[in-house]
Amino acid sequence: MIGKYKGLIIATIAAIVYVVTELYLTDLEYMYRTGIKFLAMVAFVIGGIIVADVKSSSK
């Protein structure tokens, strides 16, 4: 069952990490914030790809 929602879970967690980094971790050094936001964006894209792959394979 979790395989069906894996991409959605990854994308949701990535979006939450991005927002938390943007709003609450302002005192963190710039490079660390940029790295965390970049990894969150990559995870969001990977989650979207997984969701699209699951939708296309279920047809």
mmCIF file of N, CA and C in Angstrom:
data_model
loop_
_atom_site.group_PDB
_atom_site.id
_atom_site.type_symbol
_atom_site.label_atom_id
_atom_site.label_comp_id
_atom_site.label_asym_id
_atom_site.label_seq_id
_atom_site.Cartn_x
_atom_site.Cartn_y
_atom_site.Cartn_z
ATOM 1 N N MET A 1 0.814 -1.193 0.000
ATOM 2 C CA MET A 1 0.000 0.000 0.000
ATOM 3 C C MET A 1 0.864 1.266 0.000
ATOM 4 N N ILE A 2 1.968 1.228 0.736
ATOM 5 C CA ILE A 2 2.796 2.435 0.798
ATOM 6 C C ILE A 2 3.470 2.714 -0.539
ATOM 7 N N GLY A 3 3.665 1.689 -1.354
ATOM 8 C CA GLY A 3 4.262 1.893 -2.666
ATOM 9 C C GLY A 3 3.404 2.784 -3.545
ATOM 10 N N LYS A 4 2.106 2.705 -3.346
ATOM 11 C CA LYS A 4 1.183 3.506 -4.141
ATOM 12 C C LYS A 4 1.305 4.993 -3.802
ATOM 13 N N TYR A 5 1.572 5.301 -2.556
ATOM 14 C CA TYR A 5 1.620 6.692 -2.101
ATOM 15 C C TYR A 5 3.034 7.185 -1.803
ATOM 16 N N LYS A 6 4.042 6.395 -2.169
ATOM 17 C CA LYS A 6 5.422 6.738 -1.846
ATOM 18 C C LYS A 6 5.834 8.081 -2.440
ATOM 19 N N GLY A 7 5.517 8.324 -3.694
ATOM 20 C CA GLY A 7 5.881 9.580 -4.336
ATOM 21 C C GLY A 7 5.197 10.771 -3.704
ATOM 22 N N LEU A 8 3.932 10.598 -3.357
ATOM 23 C CA LEU A 8 3.184 11.680 -2.710
ATOM 24 C C LEU A 8 3.752 12.000 -1.331
ATOM 25 N N ILE A 9 4.134 10.961 -0.599
ATOM 26 C CA ILE A 9 4.726 11.162 0.723
ATOM 27 C C ILE A 9 6.061 11.889 0.605
ATOM 28 N N ILE A 10 6.896 11.477 -0.337
ATOM 29 C CA ILE A 10 8.203 12.114 -0.535
ATOM 30 C C ILE A 10 8.021 13.579 -0.919
ATOM 31 N N ALA A 11 7.105 13.854 -1.843
ATOM 32 C CA ALA A 11 6.881 15.233 -2.284
ATOM 33 C C ALA A 11 6.332 16.096 -1.153
ATOM 34 N N THR A 12 5.443 15.552 -0.343
ATOM 35 C CA THR A 12 4.875 16.307 0.773
ATOM 36 C C THR A 12 5.935 16.631 1.819
ATOM 37 N N ILE A 13 6.746 15.647 2.174
ATOM 38 C CA ILE A 13 7.813 15.879 3.149
ATOM 39 C C ILE A 13 8.813 16.894 2.614
ATOM 40 N N ALA A 14 9.138 16.804 1.333
ATOM 41 C CA ALA A 14 10.076 17.755 0.733
ATOM 42 C C ALA A 14 9.515 19.173 0.772
ATOM 43 N N ALA A 15 8.230 19.318 0.486
ATOM 44 C CA ALA A 15 7.610 20.648 0.537
ATOM 45 C C ALA A 15 7.612 21.202 1.959
ATOM 46 N N ILE A 16 7.358 20.355 2.939
ATOM 47 C CA ILE A 16 7.372 20.792 4.337
ATOM 48 C C ILE A 16 8.778 21.214 4.753
ATOM 49 N N VAL A 17 9.788 20.430 4.362
ATOM 50 C CA VAL A 17 11.178 20.780 4.685
ATOM 51 C C VAL A 17 11.547 22.115 4.053
ATOM 52 N N TYR A 18 11.131 22.329 2.812
ATOM 53 C CA TYR A 18 11.439 23.588 2.129
ATOM 54 C C TYR A 18 10.811 24.779 2.855
ATOM 55 N N VAL A 19 9.546 24.656 3.223
ATOM 56 C CA VAL A 19 8.846 25.757 3.892
ATOM 57 C C VAL A 19 9.447 26.019 5.274
ATOM 58 N N VAL A 20 9.744 24.962 6.020
ATOM 59 C CA VAL A 20 10.346 25.137 7.344
ATOM 60 C C VAL A 20 11.706 25.811 7.222
ATOM 61 N N THR A 21 12.484 25.404 6.233
ATOM 62 C CA THR A 21 13.792 26.026 6.020
ATOM 63 C C THR A 21 13.638 27.496 5.665
ATOM 64 N N GLU A 22 12.673 27.799 4.837
ATOM 65 C CA GLU A 22 12.468 29.183 4.399
ATOM 66 C C GLU A 22 11.970 30.078 5.540
ATOM 67 N N LEU A 23 11.082 29.562 6.371
ATOM 68 C CA LEU A 23 10.457 30.396 7.392
ATOM 69 C C LEU A 23 11.203 30.425 8.725
ATOM 70 N N TYR A 24 11.698 29.278 9.174
ATOM 71 C CA TYR A 24 12.190 29.190 10.542
ATOM 72 C C TYR A 24 13.703 29.079 10.680
ATOM 73 N N LEU A 25 14.405 28.694 9.650
ATOM 74 C CA LEU A 25 15.851 28.523 9.769
ATOM 75 C C LEU A 25 16.600 29.690 9.142
ATOM 76 N N THR A 26 16.167 30.887 9.441
ATOM 77 C CA THR A 26 16.789 32.069 8.844
ATOM 78 C C THR A 26 18.154 32.372 9.445
ATOM 79 N N ASP A 27 18.423 31.900 10.667
ATOM 80 C CA ASP A 27 19.714 32.170 11.284
ATOM 81 C C ASP A 27 20.790 31.172 10.846
ATOM 82 N N LEU A 28 20.404 30.176 10.083
ATOM 83 C CA LEU A 28 21.363 29.200 9.565
ATOM 84 C C LEU A 28 22.210 29.847 8.473
ATOM 85 N N GLU A 29 23.442 29.381 8.346
ATOM 86 C CA GLU A 29 24.332 29.941 7.330
ATOM 87 C C GLU A 29 23.727 29.747 5.936
ATOM 88 N N TYR A 30 24.014 30.697 5.049
ATOM 89 C CA TYR A 30 23.394 30.733 3.718
ATOM 90 C C TYR A 30 23.609 29.435 2.942
ATOM 91 N N MET A 31 24.814 28.904 2.955
ATOM 92 C CA MET A 31 25.104 27.692 2.171
ATOM 93 C C MET A 31 24.336 26.488 2.701
ATOM 94 N N TYR A 32 24.177 26.385 4.017
ATOM 95 C CA TYR A 32 23.405 25.283 4.582
ATOM 96 C C TYR A 32 21.933 25.398 4.186
ATOM 97 N N ARG A 33 21.384 26.607 4.278
ATOM 98 C CA ARG A 33 19.983 26.807 3.866
ATOM 99 C C ARG A 33 19.800 26.489 2.397
ATOM 100 N N THR A 34 20.746 26.936 1.566
ATOM 101 C CA THR A 34 20.658 26.673 0.132
ATOM 102 C C THR A 34 20.742 25.179 -0.147
ATOM 103 N N GLY A 35 21.627 24.492 0.540
ATOM 104 C CA GLY A 35 21.759 23.046 0.356
ATOM 105 C C GLY A 35 20.507 22.294 0.764
ATOM 106 N N ILE A 36 19.939 22.663 1.901
ATOM 107 C CA ILE A 36 18.714 22.005 2.364
ATOM 108 C C ILE A 36 17.569 22.264 1.394
ATOM 109 N N LYS A 37 17.442 23.516 0.936
ATOM 110 C CA LYS A 37 16.368 23.837 -0.008
ATOM 111 C C LYS A 37 16.568 23.116 -1.336
ATOM 112 N N PHE A 38 17.823 23.011 -1.786
ATOM 113 C CA PHE A 38 18.102 22.298 -3.037
ATOM 114 C C PHE A 38 17.737 20.822 -2.910
ATOM 115 N N LEU A 39 18.124 20.187 -1.809
ATOM 116 C CA LEU A 39 17.774 18.779 -1.604
ATOM 117 C C LEU A 39 16.260 18.592 -1.497
ATOM 118 N N ALA A 40 15.570 19.542 -0.878
ATOM 119 C CA ALA A 40 14.112 19.458 -0.795
ATOM 120 C C ALA A 40 13.483 19.572 -2.178
ATOM 121 N N MET A 41 14.023 20.462 -3.015
ATOM 122 C CA MET A 41 13.491 20.592 -4.379
ATOM 123 C C MET A 41 13.740 19.325 -5.193
ATOM 124 N N VAL A 42 14.916 18.730 -5.033
ATOM 125 C CA VAL A 42 15.224 17.486 -5.748
ATOM 126 C C VAL A 42 14.286 16.373 -5.287
ATOM 127 N N ALA A 43 14.069 16.269 -3.981
ATOM 128 C CA ALA A 43 13.152 15.254 -3.461
ATOM 129 C C ALA A 43 11.731 15.494 -3.957
ATOM 130 N N PHE A 44 11.322 16.751 -4.060
ATOM 131 C CA PHE A 44 9.988 17.078 -4.573
ATOM 132 C C PHE A 44 9.845 16.615 -6.022
ATOM 133 N N VAL A 45 10.861 16.863 -6.827
ATOM 134 C CA VAL A 45 10.826 16.440 -8.233
ATOM 135 C C VAL A 45 10.811 14.918 -8.328
ATOM 136 N N ILE A 46 11.624 14.246 -7.523
ATOM 137 C CA ILE A 46 11.644 12.779 -7.536
ATOM 138 C C ILE A 46 10.283 12.228 -7.124
ATOM 139 N N GLY A 47 9.668 12.824 -6.109
ATOM 140 C CA GLY A 47 8.327 12.399 -5.703
ATOM 141 C C GLY A 47 7.311 12.586 -6.813
ATOM 142 N N GLY A 48 7.410 13.699 -7.536
ATOM 143 C CA GLY A 48 6.510 13.930 -8.671
ATOM 144 C C GLY A 48 6.715 12.919 -9.782
ATOM 145 N N ILE A 49 7.961 12.559 -10.031
ATOM 146 C CA ILE A 49 8.252 11.549 -11.056
ATOM 147 C C ILE A 49 7.686 10.199 -10.645
ATOM 148 N N ILE A 50 7.824 9.851 -9.373
ATOM 149 C CA ILE A 50 7.275 8.577 -8.892
ATOM 150 C C ILE A 50 5.757 8.568 -9.029
ATOM 151 N N VAL A 51 5.107 9.674 -8.678
ATOM 152 C CA VAL A 51 3.644 9.759 -8.805
ATOM 153 C C VAL A 51 3.233 9.607 -10.264
ATOM 154 N N ALA A 52 3.931 10.279 -11.171
ATOM 155 C CA ALA A 52 3.596 10.192 -12.591
ATOM 156 C C ALA A 52 3.826 8.782 -13.119
ATOM 157 N N ASP A 53 4.879 8.123 -12.645
ATOM 158 C CA ASP A 53 5.174 6.765 -13.095
ATOM 159 C C ASP A 53 4.116 5.781 -12.603
ATOM 160 N N VAL A 54 3.676 5.954 -11.363
ATOM 161 C CA VAL A 54 2.646 5.068 -10.814
ATOM 162 C C VAL A 54 1.331 5.267 -11.559
ATOM 163 N N LYS A 55 0.993 6.524 -11.874
ATOM 164 C CA LYS A 55 -0.248 6.786 -12.612
ATOM 165 C C LYS A 55 -0.203 6.185 -14.005
ATOM 166 N N SER A 56 0.937 6.291 -14.684
ATOM 167 C CA SER A 56 1.018 5.776 -16.051
ATOM 168 C C SER A 56 1.076 4.252 -16.080
ATOM 169 N N SER A 57 1.645 3.636 -15.053
ATOM 170 C CA SER A 57 1.733 2.180 -15.055
ATOM 171 C C SER A 57 0.434 1.525 -14.595
ATOM 172 N N SER A 58 -0.442 2.271 -13.925
ATOM 173 C CA SER A 58 -1.698 1.690 -13.456
ATOM 174 C C SER A 58 -2.783 1.689 -14.525
ATOM 175 N N LYS A 59 -2.537 2.338 -15.654
ATOM 176 C CA LYS A 59 -3.554 2.384 -16.716
ATOM 177 C C LYS A 59 -3.661 1.084 -17.443
#
